[in-house]
Short mmCIF file of C-alpha atoms and ligand atoms in Angstrom, two decimals:
data_model
loop_
_atom_site.label_atom_id
_atom_site.label_comp_id
_atom_site.label_asym_id
_atom_site.label_seq_id
_atom_site.Cartn_x
_atom_site.Cartn_y
_atom_site.Cartn_z
CA MET E 1 13.69 32.25 -15.38
CA ASP E 2 16.09 32.77 -18.29
CA ARG E 3 17.48 36.21 -19.04
CA LEU E 4 19.55 37.78 -21.78
CA HIS E 5 22.79 39.62 -21.16
CA ILE E 6 23.70 42.07 -23.90
CA ARG E 7 26.82 44.18 -24.26
CA GLY E 8 25.88 46.99 -26.62
CA GLY E 9 27.63 49.16 -29.17
CA ARG E 10 28.68 46.57 -31.76
CA PRO E 11 27.47 47.00 -35.35
CA LEU E 12 25.58 43.99 -36.68
CA ILE E 13 27.26 42.78 -39.85
CA GLY E 14 26.43 39.65 -41.82
CA GLU E 15 23.44 37.60 -42.88
CA ILE E 16 20.25 36.56 -41.09
CA ALA E 17 17.81 33.99 -42.50
CA ILE E 18 14.20 35.07 -41.94
CA SER E 19 11.94 32.38 -40.45
CA GLY E 20 8.40 31.48 -41.43
CA ALA E 21 5.74 33.83 -40.04
CA LYS E 22 4.34 32.83 -36.65
CA ASN E 23 1.10 34.72 -37.27
CA ALA E 24 0.59 32.93 -40.58
CA ALA E 25 1.51 29.49 -39.22
CA LEU E 26 -0.95 29.63 -36.28
CA PRO E 27 -4.17 30.06 -38.34
CA LEU E 28 -2.83 27.61 -40.96
CA MET E 29 -2.41 25.01 -38.23
CA ALA E 30 -5.98 25.66 -37.07
CA ALA E 31 -7.15 25.19 -40.68
CA SER E 32 -5.91 21.58 -40.55
CA LEU E 33 -9.03 20.86 -38.44
CA LEU E 34 -11.04 21.37 -41.65
CA ALA E 35 -9.10 18.95 -43.86
CA SER E 36 -10.16 15.39 -44.72
CA ALA E 37 -6.53 14.45 -45.49
CA PRO E 38 -3.21 15.53 -43.93
CA LEU E 39 -2.14 19.15 -44.27
CA ILE E 40 1.61 19.62 -44.64
CA LEU E 41 3.02 23.02 -43.73
CA GLU E 42 6.58 23.91 -44.67
CA ASN E 43 8.73 26.66 -43.15
CA VAL E 44 6.97 26.57 -39.75
CA PRO E 45 9.14 28.32 -37.14
CA ASP E 46 10.08 26.45 -33.96
CA LEU E 47 8.54 28.73 -31.32
CA ALA E 48 6.69 28.46 -28.02
CA ASP E 49 3.42 29.69 -29.61
CA ILE E 50 3.68 26.98 -32.30
CA ARG E 51 4.22 24.37 -29.59
CA THR E 52 1.15 25.69 -27.74
CA MET E 53 -0.99 25.37 -30.90
CA THR E 54 0.45 21.86 -31.40
CA ALA E 55 -0.58 20.91 -27.86
CA LEU E 56 -4.07 22.32 -28.43
CA LEU E 57 -4.57 20.46 -31.72
CA ARG E 58 -3.40 17.21 -30.09
CA GLU E 59 -5.90 17.83 -27.30
CA LEU E 60 -8.58 18.04 -30.01
CA GLY E 61 -7.47 14.64 -31.33
CA MET E 62 -5.24 15.70 -34.23
CA GLU E 63 -1.93 14.02 -34.97
CA VAL E 64 0.80 16.63 -35.33
CA THR E 65 4.34 15.63 -36.31
CA ARG E 66 7.28 17.93 -36.71
CA GLU E 67 9.81 16.78 -39.28
CA ALA E 68 13.33 18.04 -39.79
CA SER E 69 13.60 21.34 -41.72
CA GLY E 70 10.47 22.87 -40.22
CA ARG E 71 7.83 20.68 -41.91
CA LEU E 72 4.70 20.10 -39.86
CA VAL E 73 2.32 17.28 -40.76
CA LEU E 74 -1.18 17.70 -39.34
CA ALA E 75 -3.62 14.83 -39.68
CA GLY E 76 -7.20 14.59 -38.46
CA PRO E 77 -9.99 14.23 -37.99
CA PRO E 78 -10.55 16.17 -34.77
CA ARG E 79 -12.23 13.92 -32.20
CA GLN E 80 -13.42 16.38 -29.63
CA ALA E 81 -14.48 20.02 -29.51
CA LEU E 82 -13.13 21.30 -26.20
CA ALA E 83 -10.27 23.84 -26.11
CA PRO E 84 -9.43 23.95 -22.39
CA TYR E 85 -8.58 27.05 -20.34
CA ASP E 86 -5.23 25.59 -19.41
CA ILE E 87 -3.99 25.88 -23.01
CA VAL E 88 -5.98 28.89 -24.24
CA ARG E 89 -4.73 31.08 -21.38
CA ARG E 90 -1.15 30.56 -22.63
CA MET E 91 -1.91 32.00 -26.07
CA ARG E 92 -4.74 34.15 -27.29
CA ALA E 93 -4.50 32.84 -30.86
CA SER E 94 -5.92 29.53 -29.52
CA VAL E 95 -9.32 31.09 -30.20
CA LEU E 96 -8.62 30.46 -33.91
CA VAL E 97 -9.81 26.84 -33.49
CA LEU E 98 -13.36 28.10 -32.85
CA GLY E 99 -14.44 28.65 -36.47
CA PRO E 100 -12.86 25.43 -37.84
CA LEU E 101 -14.27 23.23 -35.02
CA LEU E 102 -17.73 24.65 -35.53
CA ALA E 103 -17.59 24.09 -39.29
CA ARG E 104 -16.18 20.56 -39.02
CA LEU E 105 -17.89 19.13 -35.92
CA GLY E 106 -20.95 21.35 -35.59
CA GLU E 107 -19.89 22.37 -32.10
CA ALA E 108 -17.05 24.03 -30.22
CA ARG E 109 -16.31 24.76 -26.60
CA VAL E 110 -13.40 27.19 -26.38
CA SER E 111 -12.19 28.91 -23.24
CA LEU E 112 -12.44 32.72 -23.43
CA PRO E 113 -8.91 34.05 -23.91
CA GLY E 114 -9.38 36.82 -21.35
CA GLY E 115 -7.43 40.05 -21.03
CA CYS E 116 -3.80 40.42 -21.90
CA ALA E 117 -0.93 42.80 -21.44
CA ILE E 118 -1.71 44.97 -24.47
CA GLY E 119 -5.34 45.81 -23.82
CA THR E 120 -8.66 44.13 -23.23
CA ARG E 121 -8.76 42.44 -26.67
CA PRO E 122 -12.30 41.09 -26.77
CA VAL E 123 -13.53 38.42 -29.23
CA ASP E 124 -16.98 39.94 -29.83
CA LEU E 125 -16.37 40.34 -33.59
CA HIS E 126 -15.42 36.65 -33.92
CA LEU E 127 -18.64 35.60 -32.14
CA LYS E 128 -20.89 38.02 -33.99
CA GLY E 129 -19.57 36.85 -37.38
CA LEU E 130 -20.02 33.18 -36.52
CA ALA E 131 -23.55 33.88 -35.23
CA GLU E 132 -24.34 35.50 -38.59
CA LEU E 133 -23.32 32.21 -40.22
CA GLY E 134 -26.03 30.54 -38.12
CA ALA E 135 -24.13 29.42 -35.04
CA GLU E 136 -25.89 29.47 -31.67
CA ILE E 137 -23.43 30.94 -29.22
CA HIS E 138 -23.51 31.54 -25.49
CA LEU E 139 -20.96 31.97 -22.73
CA GLU E 140 -20.87 29.58 -19.78
CA GLY E 141 -18.30 29.23 -17.01
CA GLY E 142 -15.65 31.19 -18.91
CA TYR E 143 -16.21 29.16 -22.08
CA ILE E 144 -17.59 30.06 -25.50
CA ILE E 145 -20.17 27.37 -26.30
CA ALA E 146 -21.00 27.36 -30.01
CA ARG E 147 -23.29 24.98 -31.88
CA SER E 148 -24.56 24.73 -35.43
CA PRO E 149 -26.92 21.74 -35.33
CA LYS E 150 -28.32 22.59 -38.77
CA GLY E 151 -24.95 23.43 -40.29
CA LEU E 152 -23.59 26.88 -41.14
CA ARG E 153 -25.13 29.04 -43.87
CA GLY E 154 -23.38 31.70 -45.95
CA ALA E 155 -24.13 35.32 -44.97
CA ASP E 156 -23.15 38.92 -45.69
CA ILE E 157 -20.92 39.99 -42.84
CA ALA E 158 -19.62 43.54 -42.45
CA LEU E 159 -16.89 43.88 -39.84
CA PRO E 160 -17.02 47.21 -37.95
CA PHE E 161 -13.22 46.99 -37.60
CA PRO E 162 -10.88 44.87 -39.78
CA SER E 163 -9.87 42.45 -37.01
CA VAL E 164 -7.23 39.94 -38.12
CA GLY E 165 -8.40 37.10 -35.87
CA ALA E 166 -12.12 37.66 -36.56
CA THR E 167 -11.50 37.64 -40.33
CA GLU E 168 -9.57 34.36 -40.00
CA ASN E 169 -12.15 32.66 -37.78
CA ILE E 170 -15.08 33.67 -39.99
CA LEU E 171 -13.18 32.70 -43.16
CA MET E 172 -12.35 29.23 -41.79
CA ALA E 173 -15.99 28.64 -40.83
CA ALA E 174 -17.39 30.00 -44.10
CA VAL E 175 -15.37 27.67 -46.36
CA LEU E 176 -17.54 24.72 -45.25
CA ALA E 177 -20.83 26.68 -44.91
CA GLN E 178 -23.70 26.23 -47.34
CA GLY E 179 -23.82 28.98 -49.96
CA ARG E 180 -21.99 32.27 -50.34
CA THR E 181 -20.41 34.37 -47.59
CA VAL E 182 -19.15 37.90 -48.16
CA ILE E 183 -16.84 39.41 -45.52
CA ALA E 184 -16.77 43.18 -46.01
CA ASN E 185 -14.12 45.34 -44.33
CA ALA E 186 -12.04 42.18 -43.94
CA ALA E 187 -8.51 42.55 -42.58
CA ARG E 188 -5.92 42.49 -45.40
CA GLU E 189 -2.79 41.37 -43.53
CA PRO E 190 -0.50 39.13 -45.66
CA GLU E 191 -1.08 36.31 -43.14
CA ILE E 192 -4.76 36.25 -44.16
CA GLY E 193 -3.81 36.01 -47.82
CA ASP E 194 -1.54 33.09 -46.93
CA LEU E 195 -4.38 31.33 -45.09
CA ALA E 196 -6.84 31.92 -47.95
CA ARG E 197 -4.38 30.63 -50.55
CA CYS E 198 -3.79 27.47 -48.53
CA LEU E 199 -7.55 26.95 -48.07
CA ASN E 200 -8.03 27.28 -51.84
CA LEU E 201 -5.29 24.71 -52.35
CA MET E 202 -7.33 22.43 -50.06
CA GLY E 203 -10.36 22.93 -52.31
CA ALA E 204 -12.04 26.03 -50.87
CA GLN E 205 -13.44 28.72 -53.16
CA ILE E 206 -12.30 32.11 -51.92
CA GLU E 207 -12.08 35.22 -54.07
CA GLY E 208 -10.88 38.72 -53.32
CA ILE E 209 -7.68 37.55 -51.61
CA GLY E 210 -5.60 40.57 -50.59
CA THR E 211 -8.61 42.91 -50.70
CA ASP E 212 -11.01 43.99 -47.94
CA ARG E 213 -13.88 42.02 -49.51
CA LEU E 214 -13.58 38.25 -49.32
CA VAL E 215 -16.18 36.21 -51.22
CA ILE E 216 -16.42 32.58 -50.15
CA ASP E 217 -18.50 29.90 -51.85
CA GLY E 218 -18.91 27.05 -49.41
CA VAL E 219 -17.82 23.52 -50.36
CA SER E 220 -18.76 20.24 -48.67
CA ARG E 221 -15.25 19.04 -47.84
CA LEU E 222 -11.61 20.10 -47.94
CA GLU E 223 -8.68 17.90 -48.88
CA GLY E 224 -5.07 17.98 -47.69
CA ALA E 225 -2.36 20.18 -49.22
CA ILE E 226 1.30 21.06 -49.05
CA HIS E 227 1.79 24.74 -48.33
CA ARG E 228 4.83 26.89 -47.54
CA VAL E 229 4.36 29.56 -44.83
CA ILE E 230 5.28 33.13 -45.86
CA PRO E 231 8.37 34.80 -44.33
CA ASP E 232 7.84 36.65 -41.05
CA ARG E 233 7.47 40.35 -41.86
CA ILE E 234 7.70 41.38 -38.19
CA GLU E 235 10.90 39.41 -37.62
CA THR E 236 12.24 41.05 -40.79
CA GLY E 237 11.24 44.50 -39.55
CA THR E 238 12.85 43.83 -36.18
CA TYR E 239 16.22 42.99 -37.79
CA LEU E 240 15.93 46.03 -40.09
CA CYS E 241 15.71 48.16 -36.94
CA ALA E 242 18.58 46.24 -35.32
CA ALA E 243 20.90 46.96 -38.27
CA ALA E 244 19.83 50.61 -38.32
CA LEU E 245 20.30 51.07 -34.55
CA THR E 246 23.80 49.60 -34.48
CA GLY E 247 25.05 51.28 -37.67
CA GLY E 248 25.41 47.79 -39.17
CA ASP E 249 25.06 46.13 -42.55
CA LEU E 250 22.81 43.07 -42.83
CA PHE E 251 21.49 40.84 -45.59
CA LEU E 252 18.08 39.47 -44.57
CA ARG E 253 17.73 36.26 -46.55
CA GLY E 254 14.20 35.36 -47.59
CA ALA E 255 12.67 38.72 -46.55
CA GLU E 256 9.59 39.78 -48.54
CA PRO E 257 9.67 43.57 -49.12
CA GLY E 258 6.18 43.54 -50.65
CA HIS E 259 4.75 42.91 -47.15
CA LEU E 260 6.67 45.79 -45.56
CA THR E 261 5.85 48.84 -47.67
CA ALA E 262 4.77 51.18 -44.85
CA LEU E 263 7.67 50.25 -42.57
CA LEU E 264 10.29 50.53 -45.35
CA LYS E 265 9.01 54.02 -46.20
CA SER E 266 9.33 55.20 -42.58
CA LEU E 267 12.77 53.61 -42.15
CA ARG E 268 14.06 55.26 -45.33
CA GLU E 269 12.70 58.63 -44.19
CA ALA E 270 14.59 58.09 -40.94
CA GLY E 271 17.87 57.71 -42.86
CA VAL E 272 18.20 53.94 -43.20
CA THR E 273 19.45 52.52 -46.52
CA ILE E 274 17.42 49.50 -47.63
CA GLU E 275 17.84 47.77 -50.97
CA THR E 276 15.89 44.92 -52.49
CA VAL E 277 18.54 42.45 -53.66
CA PRO E 278 18.17 38.94 -55.13
CA GLY E 279 16.93 36.63 -52.35
CA GLY E 280 16.09 39.27 -49.76
CA LEU E 281 16.85 42.73 -48.40
CA ARG E 282 20.09 44.52 -47.61
CA VAL E 283 19.97 47.13 -44.85
CA ARG E 284 22.65 49.48 -43.60
CA ARG E 285 23.00 52.79 -41.88
CA GLU E 286 25.97 55.03 -42.37
CA GLY E 287 24.69 58.53 -41.62
CA ARG E 288 22.59 59.91 -38.79
CA LEU E 289 19.04 58.90 -37.95
CA VAL E 290 16.29 61.53 -37.96
CA GLY E 291 12.93 61.54 -36.15
CA VAL E 292 9.90 60.43 -38.21
CA ASP E 293 6.25 60.40 -37.06
CA VAL E 294 4.31 57.17 -37.49
CA MET E 295 0.79 55.98 -36.72
CA THR E 296 -0.10 52.30 -36.44
CA GLU E 297 -3.01 51.13 -38.58
CA PRO E 298 -4.44 47.90 -39.96
CA TYR E 299 -2.50 46.59 -42.99
CA PRO E 300 -1.29 48.10 -45.31
CA GLY E 301 -0.64 50.80 -42.69
CA PHE E 302 2.30 50.83 -40.27
CA PRO E 303 2.09 47.57 -38.23
CA THR E 304 1.33 47.78 -34.52
CA ASP E 305 3.68 44.81 -34.07
CA MET E 306 6.57 47.10 -35.18
CA GLN E 307 5.65 50.08 -33.00
CA ALA E 308 7.89 49.23 -30.03
CA GLN E 309 10.95 48.42 -32.18
CA PHE E 310 10.51 51.65 -34.19
CA MET E 311 10.26 53.58 -30.94
CA THR E 312 13.64 52.23 -29.83
CA LEU E 313 15.08 53.43 -33.14
CA MET E 314 13.52 56.87 -32.73
CA SER E 315 14.89 57.14 -29.18
CA VAL E 316 18.39 57.71 -30.65
CA ALA E 317 17.35 59.73 -33.74
CA GLU E 318 18.00 63.45 -34.13
CA GLY E 319 14.95 65.54 -33.35
CA ALA E 320 11.54 64.33 -32.21
CA ALA E 321 9.12 61.66 -33.39
CA MET E 322 5.46 61.24 -32.57
CA ILE E 323 4.34 57.62 -32.44
CA THR E 324 0.58 57.05 -32.34
CA GLU E 325 -0.98 53.67 -31.55
CA THR E 326 -4.49 53.26 -32.98
CA VAL E 327 -4.87 49.46 -33.04
CA PHE E 328 -4.42 48.55 -29.37
CA GLU E 329 -5.01 50.54 -26.22
CA ASN E 330 -2.25 50.36 -23.63
CA ARG E 331 0.57 49.23 -25.90
CA PHE E 332 3.29 51.49 -24.49
CA MET E 333 4.59 49.33 -21.64
CA HIS E 334 8.09 49.46 -23.10
CA VAL E 335 8.22 53.25 -22.56
CA PRO E 336 9.19 53.31 -18.86
CA GLU E 337 11.83 50.63 -19.50
CA LEU E 338 13.33 52.56 -22.45
CA ASN E 339 13.34 55.68 -20.28
CA ARG E 340 15.30 53.76 -17.63
CA MET E 341 17.92 53.25 -20.35
CA GLY E 342 18.13 57.00 -20.92
CA ALA E 343 15.45 57.53 -23.60
CA ARG E 344 13.26 60.65 -23.40
CA ILE E 345 9.73 59.52 -24.15
CA ASN E 346 6.44 61.00 -22.93
CA VAL E 347 3.09 59.35 -23.46
CA HIS E 348 -0.03 61.46 -24.03
CA GLY E 349 -3.05 59.22 -24.51
CA ALA E 350 -2.56 57.17 -27.65
CA SER E 351 0.61 59.05 -28.69
CA ALA E 352 4.19 58.99 -27.50
CA ILE E 353 6.58 61.87 -28.09
CA VAL E 354 10.11 60.59 -28.48
CA ARG E 355 12.89 63.14 -28.16
CA GLY E 356 16.07 61.60 -29.50
CA VAL E 357 19.12 61.29 -27.24
CA PRO E 358 22.73 60.76 -28.41
CA GLU E 359 22.97 57.33 -26.81
CA LEU E 360 21.22 54.84 -24.50
CA GLN E 361 22.81 53.25 -21.46
CA GLY E 362 22.56 49.61 -20.52
CA ALA E 363 20.31 48.65 -17.57
CA PRO E 364 18.38 45.69 -16.21
CA VAL E 365 14.93 45.75 -17.83
CA MET E 366 11.74 43.74 -17.76
CA ALA E 367 9.19 43.32 -20.49
CA THR E 368 5.51 42.55 -20.57
CA ASP E 369 4.81 41.33 -24.08
CA LEU E 370 6.54 39.92 -27.12
CA ARG E 371 7.23 43.04 -29.17
CA ALA E 372 8.00 45.17 -26.09
CA SER E 373 10.62 42.58 -25.09
CA VAL E 374 12.35 42.67 -28.42
CA SER E 375 12.37 46.48 -28.42
CA LEU E 376 14.43 46.26 -25.22
CA VAL E 377 16.83 43.76 -26.83
CA LEU E 378 17.29 46.27 -29.68
CA ALA E 379 17.91 49.04 -27.15
CA GLY E 380 20.48 46.81 -25.44
CA LEU E 381 22.31 46.20 -28.74
CA ALA E 382 22.64 49.94 -29.27
CA ALA E 383 23.31 50.99 -25.67
CA ARG E 384 26.61 51.64 -23.92
CA GLY E 385 27.38 49.00 -21.28
CA GLU E 386 25.41 45.94 -20.25
CA THR E 387 21.67 45.37 -20.54
CA ILE E 388 19.94 42.46 -18.86
CA VAL E 389 16.54 41.57 -20.32
CA ASN E 390 14.39 39.60 -17.90
CA ARG E 391 11.34 37.46 -18.75
CA VAL E 392 12.86 36.08 -21.93
CA TYR E 393 9.94 33.66 -22.32
CA HIS E 394 8.04 36.41 -24.15
CA LEU E 395 10.77 36.44 -26.82
CA ASP E 396 10.68 32.66 -27.15
CA ARG E 397 7.01 32.92 -28.13
CA GLY E 398 7.82 34.77 -31.32
CA TYR E 399 11.52 34.95 -32.28
CA GLU E 400 13.22 31.81 -33.53
CA ARG E 401 16.84 31.44 -32.32
CA LEU E 402 17.05 35.17 -31.61
CA GLU E 403 20.36 35.28 -29.78
CA GLU E 404 21.97 32.78 -32.16
CA LYS E 405 20.98 34.88 -35.19
CA LEU E 406 22.23 38.11 -33.58
CA ALA E 407 25.45 36.62 -32.21
CA ALA E 408 26.35 35.27 -35.67
CA CYS E 409 26.37 38.90 -36.87
CA GLY E 410 28.66 40.13 -34.11
CA ALA E 411 26.29 40.94 -31.23
CA ALA E 412 27.55 40.23 -27.71
CA ILE E 413 24.41 38.50 -26.44
CA GLU E 414 24.12 35.51 -24.13
CA ARG E 415 21.31 33.61 -22.48
CA TRP E 416 21.71 32.86 -18.79
CA ARG E 417 19.59 29.88 -17.91
CA GLU E 418 18.10 29.68 -14.46
CA ALA E 419 15.91 27.12 -12.81
CA ALA E 420 12.31 28.38 -12.55
C1 UD1 R 1 -3.29 39.77 -34.67
C2 UD1 R 1 -1.85 39.36 -34.46
C3 UD1 R 1 -1.14 40.36 -33.56
C4 UD1 R 1 -1.29 41.78 -34.12
C5 UD1 R 1 -2.75 42.10 -34.41
C6 UD1 R 1 -2.93 43.42 -35.13
C7 UD1 R 1 -1.92 36.95 -34.62
C8 UD1 R 1 -1.83 35.63 -33.93
N1 UD1 R 1 -1.82 38.04 -33.86
O1 UD1 R 1 -3.91 39.76 -33.39
O2 UD1 R 1 0.24 40.01 -33.47
O3 UD1 R 1 -0.80 42.71 -33.17
O4 UD1 R 1 -3.32 41.08 -35.25
O5 UD1 R 1 -2.19 43.47 -36.30
O6 UD1 R 1 -2.06 37.02 -35.84
N2 UD1 R 1 -10.95 43.60 -31.43
C9 UD1 R 1 -12.22 43.73 -30.91
N3 UD1 R 1 -13.09 42.67 -30.98
C10 UD1 R 1 -12.72 41.49 -31.57
C11 UD1 R 1 -11.44 41.36 -32.11
C12 UD1 R 1 -10.56 42.44 -32.03
O7 UD1 R 1 -12.56 44.78 -30.37
O8 UD1 R 1 -13.57 40.57 -31.61
C13 UD1 R 1 -9.99 44.73 -31.33
C14 UD1 R 1 -8.80 44.37 -30.44
O9 UD1 R 1 -9.08 44.57 -29.09
C15 UD1 R 1 -7.73 45.29 -30.97
C16 UD1 R 1 -8.06 45.40 -32.46
O10 UD1 R 1 -9.41 44.96 -32.60
O11 UD1 R 1 -7.85 46.56 -30.40
C17 UD1 R 1 -7.16 44.56 -33.36
O12 UD1 R 1 -7.27 43.22 -33.03
P1 UD1 R 1 -7.10 42.04 -34.08
O13 UD1 R 1 -6.84 42.59 -35.44
O14 UD1 R 1 -8.24 41.10 -33.91
O15 UD1 R 1 -5.76 41.34 -33.57
P2 UD1 R 1 -5.51 39.81 -33.27
O16 UD1 R 1 -6.11 38.96 -34.33
O17 UD1 R 1 -5.83 39.53 -31.85
#
């Protein structure tokens, strides 16, 4: 398995181009199942998760072609409704084909994604919402079997929790349902706005984009479209932390500050200088870092996908920081690894108390999920000595050309390839 070798202590200076958002691209790719003509997505990052979704869509009979410069052409129609375990187990977001398949083909058989490293993550809200649209759903042999022999009908759906995936699945089914659907307490993440805007471009009628109440008037068919994926706010946030940790100065080209309000506020409170400049964001840190408390929440709150990276930053800040995770249970697996690098972090239930130390020391570390892995890369960039990050495949799921982007700004980071 590949691993990363990092020699820490060098400030990151230069420019990093922000890639298209993985979590926007995945549902947009699933939405191609709904279109009667090719959907063309621009600015799609080249990542393992995108390749997994490509494999799944091909399995369903779609033609997916990647062109130079990150353009993805997705052409249907889907020819079969089975999303097999073998692909779904590789990536939970595979479940996003459920709503579109049901709406387009009247049936879907999708493997249950199962547990994962950051909690149990059930799909009950997805299934309940689709059932309210008239789908008949049961579980059989580890598969979700969904049918809508009489077609889907609009309904008033109130989500008990604003789940991102459930909102996306219900939205993609409702666009082709008969009549009006209202999703109350919908998730408001920018990736959902991106999906809704693309669906409208394809001919859907969705109102309330960006709010927690989506109103969808069903249409009988959707056309193709050309749509550009929004910049990745979590990749942006990760490089903001990297610049701050190393006392660097970075220009993040293409970053969208409007999607990062909560994170920017916390970073500025911690002593990081961030300016909106033409074409992106400039970040630098000259003075000391100070501890700031944060609590993860659904958007527009502090993103759970930035919790681990922010914790690395707080591990070298002056004073203490309390970091509370409210979105996922069990999302502190990076804590023991950071502590092995000299951090002083204690977990009490859903909160971690981080007592800042003057510096971290390099060590061999191992990560269990995407954002935890990158928090250890950040720690390695700031630490004295060498850090070896094992299980790099997690990073390849979500960070495009990570070591290339960091090395171009002065990081001493290298991938050691090993046969599996
Ligand atoms: C998406 C993101 C992920 C991010 C998360 C929260 C993608 C591909 N992934 O994941 O990176 O960390 O949003 O911002 O976009 N839940 C239920 N029942 C359900 C669905 C969810 O109980 O049917 C719970 C989950 O267990 C979790 C919480 O709701 O505790 C949030 O999950 P959700 O918003 O659905 O996240 P994902 O869509 O899986």
